[in-house]
Amino acid sequence: MTTGAVYDGQHGASDEKRVFILSRSAFAGSQRNAVTAWSGDINSDFFSFRRQIPAGLNFALSGLPYWTTDIGGFVSANPDDPAYRDLFIRWFQYGVFCPIFRVHGTRTTDQNELWSYGPDAQKILVNFDRLRYRLLPYIYSLAWKTTSQGYTPMRPLVMDFRGDVRAENIGDQFMYGPAFLVNPVTEPAASTRRLYLPQARWYDFWSGASADGGQAVDAAAPLERMPLYIRAGSIVPMGPDQEWSTQKQADPIELRVYRGADADFTLYEDENDSYHYEKGVYATIPFHWDEAQQVLTIGERHGKFPGMLGNRAFRIVFVGDNHGVGVGPTDQPDKTVQYSGEGISVTR
């Protein structure tokens, strides 16, 4: 009733600004009121960090799709302590793949910006912050899927690998949307992470190397890298570098195609901060990869909204070894196409 009063009141007063409620308390049904739950004033240690992952996955299984934590923990910590910097970096890497990405907490130095942890840590943190921004076309499309189809972006492995008994019993790895297998590093001073690849074909996000699933692997996990894998049969749209979410139009979009199975993804766009989408004011662009024919189809755009980018470029990348990997844009895309809303087919 508390969150409902806020949601109904603000939404009833105006449809120009979306309601967003950050709450430390959440109950069944509160997702209807634009609630994001966070885990409260948790300790700043690896023990507490490890507990956040299954907690968040349980929220998702309970039908509450938006979840977040105080990255680095809330209880007082020292950014000048090398051990705490290790924890903060690992927690930040995990936070990139939480539905809501936020840093919060008390610090002995009263400093909690990315540059507060020293130049070496800042380089790592900025790189992962950059990844979150580049993934906004993917993440925002997942948000629409959550609204329109009852989806959840953070997904326990049991949701997508129901016939894989080993995957059903893992609580510290998860899918973020249909593509990303996220493997947080929750041990101090770690350089590898033992993880399970569910039964599918997988691509290492950082190298492009592929591996068969149904096996455990020891993945490289130096401090600057969290193991990330992309499921074969995925299309991941990545936008340009930017410093805030609406700094520039999402153009060009790099479409990373992870071959090995058919793939589908729908790009969703709207005005970004209004309820006009409830009246059909938005646009979608479907993508389909046909593995047998080796053809990528960028379908006809459906819908429109004020400020929509009528013409744009798609930089298509067929991911492979050391090609279409990591955070930055791919220097040499395999194809670049101009798109004005009509369907296009691209053969590899």
mmCIF file of C-alpha atoms in Angstrom:
data_model
loop_
_atom_site.group_PDB
_atom_site.id
_atom_site.type_symbol
_atom_site.label_atom_id
_atom_site.label_comp_id
_atom_site.label_asym_id
_atom_site.label_seq_id
_atom_site.Cartn_x
_atom_site.Cartn_y
_atom_site.Cartn_z
ATOM 1 C CA MET A 1 0.000 0.000 0.000
ATOM 2 C CA THR A 2 2.901 2.355 0.678
ATOM 3 C CA THR A 3 4.514 1.949 -2.725
ATOM 4 C CA GLY A 4 1.103 1.830 -4.378
ATOM 5 C CA ALA A 5 0.266 5.254 -2.947
ATOM 6 C CA VAL A 6 3.463 6.724 -4.401
ATOM 7 C CA TYR A 7 3.057 5.031 -7.767
ATOM 8 C CA ASP A 8 -0.629 5.782 -8.218
ATOM 9 C CA GLY A 9 -0.235 9.322 -6.980
ATOM 10 C CA GLN A 10 2.650 10.320 -9.206
ATOM 11 C CA HIS A 11 1.464 8.381 -12.246
ATOM 12 C CA GLY A 12 -1.996 9.852 -11.855
ATOM 13 C CA ALA A 13 -0.596 13.385 -11.683
ATOM 14 C CA SER A 14 1.521 13.139 -14.838
ATOM 15 C CA ASP A 15 2.498 10.677 -17.535
ATOM 16 C CA GLU A 16 5.631 12.666 -18.408
ATOM 17 C CA LYS A 17 7.915 11.277 -15.686
ATOM 18 C CA ARG A 18 8.172 7.601 -14.791
ATOM 19 C CA VAL A 19 7.885 6.531 -11.179
ATOM 20 C CA PHE A 20 10.945 4.851 -9.688
ATOM 21 C CA ILE A 21 10.898 3.582 -6.102
ATOM 22 C CA LEU A 22 14.004 2.251 -4.360
ATOM 23 C CA SER A 23 12.881 0.267 -1.335
ATOM 24 C CA ARG A 24 14.587 -1.877 1.262
ATOM 25 C CA SER A 25 11.277 -3.720 1.757
ATOM 26 C CA ALA A 26 9.459 -5.618 -0.972
ATOM 27 C CA PHE A 27 6.541 -8.007 -1.002
ATOM 28 C CA ALA A 28 4.763 -10.041 -3.651
ATOM 29 C CA GLY A 29 3.141 -7.673 -6.120
ATOM 30 C CA SER A 30 5.308 -4.643 -5.387
ATOM 31 C CA GLN A 31 6.875 -4.969 -8.836
ATOM 32 C CA ARG A 32 3.616 -3.525 -10.192
ATOM 33 C CA ASN A 33 4.484 -0.252 -8.458
ATOM 34 C CA ALA A 34 7.883 0.323 -10.127
ATOM 35 C CA VAL A 35 9.778 -0.928 -7.074
ATOM 36 C CA THR A 36 13.434 -1.860 -7.080
ATOM 37 C CA ALA A 37 14.426 -3.695 -3.907
ATOM 38 C CA TRP A 38 17.891 -3.495 -2.435
ATOM 39 C CA SER A 39 19.461 -5.605 0.246
ATOM 40 C CA GLY A 40 19.848 -2.904 2.880
ATOM 41 C CA ASP A 41 22.796 -1.886 5.039
ATOM 42 C CA ILE A 42 25.043 -4.889 4.497
ATOM 43 C CA ASN A 43 28.615 -5.358 5.650
ATOM 44 C CA SER A 44 31.588 -4.495 3.457
ATOM 45 C CA ASP A 45 33.240 -7.913 3.248
ATOM 46 C CA PHE A 46 33.476 -10.895 0.923
ATOM 47 C CA PHE A 47 31.163 -12.969 3.120
ATOM 48 C CA SER A 48 28.356 -10.449 2.651
ATOM 49 C CA PHE A 49 29.147 -10.049 -1.044
ATOM 50 C CA ARG A 50 28.849 -13.800 -1.655
ATOM 51 C CA ARG A 51 25.407 -13.817 -0.052
ATOM 52 C CA GLN A 52 24.068 -11.121 -2.376
ATOM 53 C CA ILE A 53 24.133 -13.327 -5.473
ATOM 54 C CA PRO A 54 21.710 -16.083 -4.390
ATOM 55 C CA ALA A 55 19.610 -13.447 -2.592
ATOM 56 C CA GLY A 56 19.128 -11.528 -5.829
ATOM 57 C CA LEU A 57 18.367 -14.699 -7.761
ATOM 58 C CA ASN A 58 15.732 -15.646 -5.223
ATOM 59 C CA PHE A 59 14.093 -12.255 -5.747
ATOM 60 C CA ALA A 60 13.950 -12.989 -9.477
ATOM 61 C CA LEU A 61 12.439 -16.419 -8.856
ATOM 62 C CA SER A 62 9.834 -14.762 -6.634
ATOM 63 C CA GLY A 63 8.619 -12.566 -9.496
ATOM 64 C CA LEU A 64 10.444 -9.393 -8.403
ATOM 65 C CA PRO A 65 12.643 -8.561 -11.423
ATOM 66 C CA TYR A 66 14.439 -5.435 -10.203
ATOM 67 C CA TRP A 67 17.127 -5.971 -7.597
ATOM 68 C CA THR A 68 20.235 -4.125 -6.492
ATOM 69 C CA THR A 69 22.832 -3.941 -3.731
ATOM 70 C CA ASP A 70 25.042 -1.278 -2.217
ATOM 71 C CA ILE A 71 28.146 -1.962 -4.317
ATOM 72 C CA GLY A 72 31.040 -2.372 -1.905
ATOM 73 C CA GLY A 73 28.675 -2.826 1.021
ATOM 74 C CA PHE A 74 27.163 -0.086 3.154
ATOM 75 C CA VAL A 75 28.993 -0.402 6.467
ATOM 76 C CA SER A 76 32.077 1.781 6.791
ATOM 77 C CA ALA A 77 35.090 0.758 4.677
ATOM 78 C CA ASN A 78 38.388 2.331 3.686
ATOM 79 C CA PRO A 79 39.049 3.017 -0.038
ATOM 80 C CA ASP A 80 42.764 3.314 0.766
ATOM 81 C CA ASP A 81 42.906 -0.294 1.994
ATOM 82 C CA PRO A 82 44.193 -2.557 -0.829
ATOM 83 C CA ALA A 83 42.095 -5.479 0.426
ATOM 84 C CA TYR A 84 38.944 -3.379 0.330
ATOM 85 C CA ARG A 85 39.794 -2.124 -3.147
ATOM 86 C CA ASP A 86 39.880 -5.768 -4.265
ATOM 87 C CA LEU A 87 36.410 -6.318 -2.795
ATOM 88 C CA PHE A 88 35.012 -3.109 -4.286
ATOM 89 C CA ILE A 89 36.246 -3.981 -7.782
ATOM 90 C CA ARG A 90 34.773 -7.483 -7.652
ATOM 91 C CA TRP A 91 31.464 -6.164 -6.342
ATOM 92 C CA PHE A 92 31.398 -3.461 -9.024
ATOM 93 C CA GLN A 93 31.970 -6.061 -11.756
ATOM 94 C CA TYR A 94 28.981 -8.024 -10.452
ATOM 95 C CA GLY A 95 26.921 -4.831 -10.210
ATOM 96 C CA VAL A 96 27.280 -4.208 -13.943
ATOM 97 C CA PHE A 97 24.971 -7.203 -14.431
ATOM 98 C CA CYS A 98 22.418 -6.346 -11.779
ATOM 99 C CA PRO A 99 19.116 -4.939 -13.071
ATOM 100 C CA ILE A 100 19.904 -1.651 -11.304
ATOM 101 C CA PHE A 101 23.567 -0.608 -11.105
ATOM 102 C CA ARG A 102 24.464 1.660 -8.195
ATOM 103 C CA VAL A 103 27.280 2.452 -5.772
ATOM 104 C CA HIS A 104 26.370 3.456 -2.211
ATOM 105 C CA GLY A 105 27.851 3.198 1.260
ATOM 106 C CA THR A 106 29.759 4.894 4.063
ATOM 107 C CA ARG A 107 33.518 5.287 3.605
ATOM 108 C CA THR A 108 36.136 6.369 6.126
ATOM 109 C CA THR A 109 37.495 8.910 3.640
ATOM 110 C CA ASP A 110 34.035 10.287 2.752
ATOM 111 C CA GLN A 111 34.974 9.532 -0.863
ATOM 112 C CA ASN A 112 33.194 6.935 -2.975
ATOM 113 C CA GLU A 113 33.733 7.977 -6.593
ATOM 114 C CA LEU A 114 35.475 5.714 -9.077
ATOM 115 C CA TRP A 115 38.679 7.726 -8.718
ATOM 116 C CA SER A 116 38.605 7.318 -4.921
ATOM 117 C CA TYR A 117 40.195 3.856 -5.088
ATOM 118 C CA GLY A 118 43.483 4.745 -6.743
ATOM 119 C CA PRO A 119 44.513 4.931 -10.420
ATOM 120 C CA ASP A 120 44.887 1.183 -10.933
ATOM 121 C CA ALA A 121 41.417 0.458 -9.562
ATOM 122 C CA GLN A 122 39.949 3.424 -11.424
ATOM 123 C CA LYS A 123 41.091 2.006 -14.753
ATOM 124 C CA ILE A 124 39.280 -1.276 -14.062
ATOM 125 C CA LEU A 125 36.157 0.395 -12.703
ATOM 126 C CA VAL A 126 35.856 2.798 -15.627
ATOM 127 C CA ASN A 127 36.209 -0.084 -18.072
ATOM 128 C CA PHE A 128 33.283 -1.935 -16.487
ATOM 129 C CA ASP A 129 31.278 1.280 -16.196
ATOM 130 C CA ARG A 130 31.884 1.749 -19.910
ATOM 131 C CA LEU A 131 30.611 -1.788 -20.544
ATOM 132 C CA ARG A 132 27.343 -1.041 -18.747
ATOM 133 C CA TYR A 133 26.791 2.041 -20.908
ATOM 134 C CA ARG A 134 27.643 0.216 -24.136
ATOM 135 C CA LEU A 135 25.124 -2.483 -23.217
ATOM 136 C CA LEU A 136 22.247 -0.044 -22.704
ATOM 137 C CA PRO A 137 20.485 -1.027 -25.989
ATOM 138 C CA TYR A 138 20.535 -4.641 -24.778
ATOM 139 C CA ILE A 139 19.549 -3.769 -21.188
ATOM 140 C CA TYR A 140 16.752 -1.374 -22.157
ATOM 141 C CA SER A 141 15.318 -3.962 -24.520
ATOM 142 C CA LEU A 142 15.309 -6.463 -21.639
ATOM 143 C CA ALA A 143 13.424 -3.894 -19.560
ATOM 144 C CA TRP A 144 10.734 -3.773 -22.247
ATOM 145 C CA LYS A 145 10.602 -7.559 -22.344
ATOM 146 C CA THR A 146 10.138 -7.510 -18.563
ATOM 147 C CA THR A 147 7.264 -5.024 -18.876
ATOM 148 C CA SER A 148 5.561 -6.635 -21.852
ATOM 149 C CA GLN A 149 6.214 -10.356 -21.319
ATOM 150 C CA GLY A 150 6.719 -10.888 -17.585
ATOM 151 C CA TYR A 151 10.439 -11.534 -18.126
ATOM 152 C CA THR A 152 13.210 -11.090 -15.562
ATOM 153 C CA PRO A 153 16.654 -9.832 -16.650
ATOM 154 C CA MET A 154 18.678 -11.527 -13.885
ATOM 155 C CA ARG A 155 18.042 -15.231 -14.333
ATOM 156 C CA PRO A 156 19.026 -18.211 -12.169
ATOM 157 C CA LEU A 157 20.383 -20.943 -14.437
ATOM 158 C CA VAL A 158 17.375 -23.131 -13.699
ATOM 159 C CA MET A 159 15.225 -20.690 -15.692
ATOM 160 C CA ASP A 160 17.027 -21.295 -18.978
ATOM 161 C CA PHE A 161 18.577 -24.763 -18.494
ATOM 162 C CA ARG A 162 15.742 -26.733 -16.939
ATOM 163 C CA GLY A 163 16.995 -30.055 -18.210
ATOM 164 C CA ASP A 164 20.519 -29.546 -16.855
ATOM 165 C CA VAL A 165 20.472 -30.900 -13.303
ATOM 166 C CA ARG A 166 23.835 -29.405 -12.402
ATOM 167 C CA ALA A 167 22.723 -25.960 -13.563
ATOM 168 C CA GLU A 168 19.606 -26.243 -11.410
ATOM 169 C CA ASN A 169 21.728 -26.389 -8.269
ATOM 170 C CA ILE A 170 24.065 -23.442 -8.882
ATOM 171 C CA GLY A 171 23.400 -20.269 -6.935
ATOM 172 C CA ASP A 172 26.433 -18.116 -7.716
ATOM 173 C CA GLN A 173 26.221 -17.916 -11.519
ATOM 174 C CA PHE A 174 23.350 -16.516 -13.576
ATOM 175 C CA MET A 175 22.194 -15.381 -16.972
ATOM 176 C CA TYR A 176 21.658 -11.704 -17.669
ATOM 177 C CA GLY A 177 19.053 -11.787 -20.384
ATOM 178 C CA PRO A 178 19.296 -14.567 -22.978
ATOM 179 C CA ALA A 179 22.965 -14.002 -23.838
ATOM 180 C CA PHE A 180 25.296 -13.386 -20.875
ATOM 181 C CA LEU A 181 26.498 -16.024 -18.438
ATOM 182 C CA VAL A 182 27.751 -14.011 -15.452
ATOM 183 C CA ASN A 183 30.262 -15.519 -13.034
ATOM 184 C CA PRO A 184 31.071 -13.168 -10.134
ATOM 185 C CA VAL A 185 34.412 -13.592 -8.410
ATOM 186 C CA THR A 186 33.723 -13.739 -4.687
ATOM 187 C CA GLU A 187 37.057 -14.837 -3.223
ATOM 188 C CA PRO A 188 39.793 -12.369 -2.209
ATOM 189 C CA ALA A 189 42.990 -12.215 -4.268
ATOM 190 C CA ALA A 190 41.582 -14.699 -6.807
ATOM 191 C CA SER A 191 43.187 -15.153 -10.221
ATOM 192 C CA THR A 192 40.878 -17.939 -11.484
ATOM 193 C CA ARG A 193 37.257 -18.872 -10.972
ATOM 194 C CA ARG A 194 35.888 -22.412 -11.074
ATOM 195 C CA LEU A 195 32.576 -22.274 -12.936
ATOM 196 C CA TYR A 196 30.103 -24.437 -14.783
ATOM 197 C CA LEU A 197 29.175 -23.954 -18.434
ATOM 198 C CA PRO A 198 25.592 -25.195 -18.868
ATOM 199 C CA GLN A 199 24.696 -27.442 -21.780
ATOM 200 C CA ALA A 200 25.113 -25.138 -24.779
ATOM 201 C CA ARG A 201 27.948 -23.711 -26.859
ATOM 202 C CA TRP A 202 29.686 -20.696 -25.281
ATOM 203 C CA TYR A 203 31.923 -17.822 -26.342
ATOM 204 C CA ASP A 204 34.380 -16.143 -24.002
ATOM 205 C CA PHE A 205 33.393 -12.456 -24.024
ATOM 206 C CA TRP A 206 37.008 -11.359 -23.647
ATOM 207 C CA SER A 207 38.713 -13.583 -26.230
ATOM 208 C CA GLY A 208 36.022 -14.918 -28.556
ATOM 209 C CA ALA A 209 37.195 -18.488 -27.952
ATOM 210 C CA SER A 210 34.362 -21.010 -27.946
ATOM 211 C CA ALA A 211 33.792 -24.011 -25.717
ATOM 212 C CA ASP A 212 31.208 -26.734 -25.292
ATOM 213 C CA GLY A 213 28.971 -26.660 -22.226
ATOM 214 C CA GLY A 214 28.115 -29.409 -19.824
ATOM 215 C CA GLN A 215 31.478 -29.077 -18.119
ATOM 216 C CA ALA A 216 33.254 -27.189 -15.351
ATOM 217 C CA VAL A 217 36.189 -24.968 -16.271
ATOM 218 C CA ASP A 218 38.800 -22.942 -14.447
ATOM 219 C CA ALA A 219 38.387 -19.528 -16.056
ATOM 220 C CA ALA A 220 41.029 -16.831 -15.893
ATOM 221 C CA ALA A 221 39.920 -14.146 -13.446
ATOM 222 C CA PRO A 222 42.645 -11.562 -12.864
ATOM 223 C CA LEU A 223 41.442 -8.533 -10.933
ATOM 224 C CA GLU A 224 40.692 -6.605 -14.106
ATOM 225 C CA ARG A 225 38.403 -9.320 -15.506
ATOM 226 C CA MET A 226 35.277 -11.150 -14.391
ATOM 227 C CA PRO A 227 34.608 -14.319 -16.420
ATOM 228 C CA LEU A 228 31.800 -13.655 -18.899
ATOM 229 C CA TYR A 229 30.453 -16.047 -21.509
ATOM 230 C CA ILE A 230 27.924 -15.537 -24.292
ATOM 231 C CA ARG A 231 25.607 -18.323 -25.350
ATOM 232 C CA ALA A 232 25.872 -19.408 -28.986
ATOM 233 C CA GLY A 233 22.722 -18.315 -30.761
ATOM 234 C CA SER A 234 22.785 -14.787 -29.322
ATOM 235 C CA ILE A 235 22.614 -11.304 -30.822
ATOM 236 C CA VAL A 236 23.922 -8.514 -28.579
ATOM 237 C CA PRO A 237 23.376 -4.873 -29.596
ATOM 238 C CA MET A 238 25.995 -2.502 -28.192
ATOM 239 C CA GLY A 239 25.749 1.271 -28.372
ATOM 240 C CA PRO A 240 28.425 3.957 -28.604
ATOM 241 C CA ASP A 241 30.581 5.117 -25.709
ATOM 242 C CA GLN A 242 28.806 7.742 -23.633
ATOM 243 C CA GLU A 243 28.958 9.332 -20.187
ATOM 244 C CA TRP A 244 25.228 9.293 -19.396
ATOM 245 C CA SER A 245 22.330 7.333 -20.768
ATOM 246 C CA THR A 246 20.829 10.005 -23.040
ATOM 247 C CA GLN A 247 24.026 11.815 -24.023
ATOM 248 C CA LYS A 248 23.716 10.720 -27.635
ATOM 249 C CA GLN A 249 21.598 8.643 -29.969
ATOM 250 C CA ALA A 250 22.359 4.920 -30.068
ATOM 251 C CA ASP A 251 24.100 5.182 -33.426
ATOM 252 C CA PRO A 252 25.896 3.309 -34.701
ATOM 253 C CA ILE A 253 24.875 0.103 -32.966
ATOM 254 C CA GLU A 254 27.324 -2.758 -33.061
ATOM 255 C CA LEU A 255 25.473 -6.041 -33.521
ATOM 256 C CA ARG A 256 27.572 -8.892 -32.181
ATOM 257 C CA VAL A 257 26.346 -12.194 -33.574
ATOM 258 C CA TYR A 258 27.383 -15.325 -31.685
ATOM 259 C CA ARG A 259 26.954 -18.151 -34.175
ATOM 260 C CA GLY A 260 26.263 -21.803 -33.497
ATOM 261 C CA ALA A 261 22.477 -21.738 -33.269
ATOM 262 C CA ASP A 262 19.558 -19.669 -34.516
ATOM 263 C CA ALA A 263 19.178 -16.391 -32.663
ATOM 264 C CA ASP A 264 16.514 -13.742 -32.139
ATOM 265 C CA PHE A 265 16.552 -10.406 -30.372
ATOM 266 C CA THR A 266 14.204 -7.416 -30.445
ATOM 267 C CA LEU A 267 15.623 -3.936 -30.010
ATOM 268 C CA TYR A 268 13.232 -1.644 -28.136
ATOM 269 C CA GLU A 269 13.350 2.168 -28.085
ATOM 270 C CA ASP A 270 11.103 4.944 -26.801
ATOM 271 C CA GLU A 271 11.250 8.480 -25.377
ATOM 272 C CA ASN A 272 13.164 7.184 -22.320
ATOM 273 C CA ASP A 273 11.173 8.900 -19.571
ATOM 274 C CA SER A 274 7.407 9.055 -19.982
ATOM 275 C CA TYR A 275 4.395 6.763 -19.937
ATOM 276 C CA HIS A 276 3.569 7.365 -23.586
ATOM 277 C CA TYR A 277 4.751 3.823 -24.314
ATOM 278 C CA GLU A 278 1.587 2.611 -22.585
ATOM 279 C CA LYS A 279 -0.263 4.218 -25.502
ATOM 280 C CA GLY A 280 1.902 2.484 -28.110
ATOM 281 C CA VAL A 281 4.449 5.288 -28.541
ATOM 282 C CA TYR A 282 7.592 3.187 -29.040
ATOM 283 C CA ALA A 283 9.460 1.295 -31.744
ATOM 284 C CA THR A 284 10.891 -2.198 -32.079
ATOM 285 C CA ILE A 285 13.360 -3.694 -34.538
ATOM 286 C CA PRO A 286 13.591 -7.512 -34.725
ATOM 287 C CA PHE A 287 16.850 -9.331 -35.474
ATOM 288 C CA HIS A 288 17.113 -12.949 -36.569
ATOM 289 C CA TRP A 289 20.177 -15.090 -37.241
ATOM 290 C CA ASP A 290 19.626 -18.165 -39.416
ATOM 291 C CA GLU A 291 22.437 -20.547 -38.584
ATOM 292 C CA ALA A 292 21.790 -22.936 -41.484
ATOM 293 C CA GLN A 293 21.741 -20.174 -44.104
ATOM 294 C CA GLN A 294 24.298 -17.963 -42.321
ATOM 295 C CA VAL A 295 22.013 -14.969 -42.825
ATOM 296 C CA LEU A 296 21.270 -12.123 -40.440
ATOM 297 C CA THR A 297 17.902 -10.438 -40.971
ATOM 298 C CA ILE A 298 17.256 -6.969 -39.589
ATOM 299 C CA GLY A 299 13.495 -6.817 -39.771
ATOM 300 C CA GLU A 300 11.095 -4.007 -40.493
ATOM 301 C CA ARG A 301 10.770 -1.440 -37.736
ATOM 302 C CA HIS A 302 7.386 -1.380 -36.009
ATOM 303 C CA GLY A 303 6.048 1.774 -34.386
ATOM 304 C CA LYS A 304 7.460 5.248 -33.889
ATOM 305 C CA PHE A 305 7.943 7.921 -31.261
ATOM 306 C CA PRO A 306 8.979 11.606 -31.174
ATOM 307 C CA GLY A 307 12.727 11.991 -31.578
ATOM 308 C CA MET A 308 13.136 8.530 -33.090
ATOM 309 C CA LEU A 309 16.265 8.041 -35.144
ATOM 310 C CA GLY A 310 14.871 7.456 -38.629
ATOM 311 C CA ASN A 311 18.160 6.436 -40.240
ATOM 312 C CA ARG A 312 21.020 4.680 -38.521
ATOM 313 C CA ALA A 313 23.963 2.369 -39.071
ATOM 314 C CA PHE A 314 24.386 -1.185 -37.847
ATOM 315 C CA ARG A 315 27.968 -2.434 -37.609
ATOM 316 C CA ILE A 316 27.658 -6.230 -37.841
ATOM 317 C CA VAL A 317 30.278 -8.407 -36.199
ATOM 318 C CA PHE A 318 30.362 -12.203 -36.407
ATOM 319 C CA VAL A 319 32.245 -12.973 -33.228
ATOM 320 C CA GLY A 320 35.269 -15.268 -33.352
ATOM 321 C CA ASP A 321 38.731 -15.604 -31.873
ATOM 322 C CA ASN A 322 39.943 -12.086 -30.985
ATOM 323 C CA HIS A 323 37.217 -10.547 -33.119
ATOM 324 C CA GLY A 324 34.220 -8.725 -31.662
ATOM 325 C CA VAL A 325 35.493 -9.109 -28.118
ATOM 326 C CA GLY A 326 35.777 -7.034 -24.972
ATOM 327 C CA VAL A 327 34.330 -3.674 -24.061
ATOM 328 C CA GLY A 328 35.439 -1.408 -26.896
ATOM 329 C CA PRO A 329 33.943 -1.106 -30.383
ATOM 330 C CA THR A 330 35.265 -3.570 -32.946
ATOM 331 C CA ASP A 331 37.771 -1.837 -35.212
ATOM 332 C CA GLN A 332 36.810 -3.758 -38.347
ATOM 333 C CA PRO A 333 33.163 -4.902 -38.449
ATOM 334 C CA ASP A 334 32.322 -7.618 -40.937
ATOM 335 C CA LYS A 335 29.556 -5.559 -42.516
ATOM 336 C CA THR A 336 28.112 -2.078 -42.060
ATOM 337 C CA VAL A 337 24.573 -1.409 -43.253
ATOM 338 C CA GLN A 338 22.432 1.702 -43.328
ATOM 339 C CA TYR A 339 18.950 1.171 -41.946
ATOM 340 C CA SER A 340 15.881 3.351 -42.441
ATOM 341 C CA GLY A 341 13.184 1.039 -41.147
ATOM 342 C CA GLU A 342 12.904 -1.415 -44.031
ATOM 343 C CA GLY A 343 13.994 -5.034 -43.669
ATOM 344 C CA ILE A 344 17.562 -5.975 -44.612
ATOM 345 C CA SER A 345 19.219 -9.390 -44.986
ATOM 346 C CA VAL A 346 22.972 -9.759 -44.576
ATOM 347 C CA THR A 347 24.827 -12.909 -45.580
ATOM 348 C CA ARG A 348 27.961 -13.739 -43.684
#
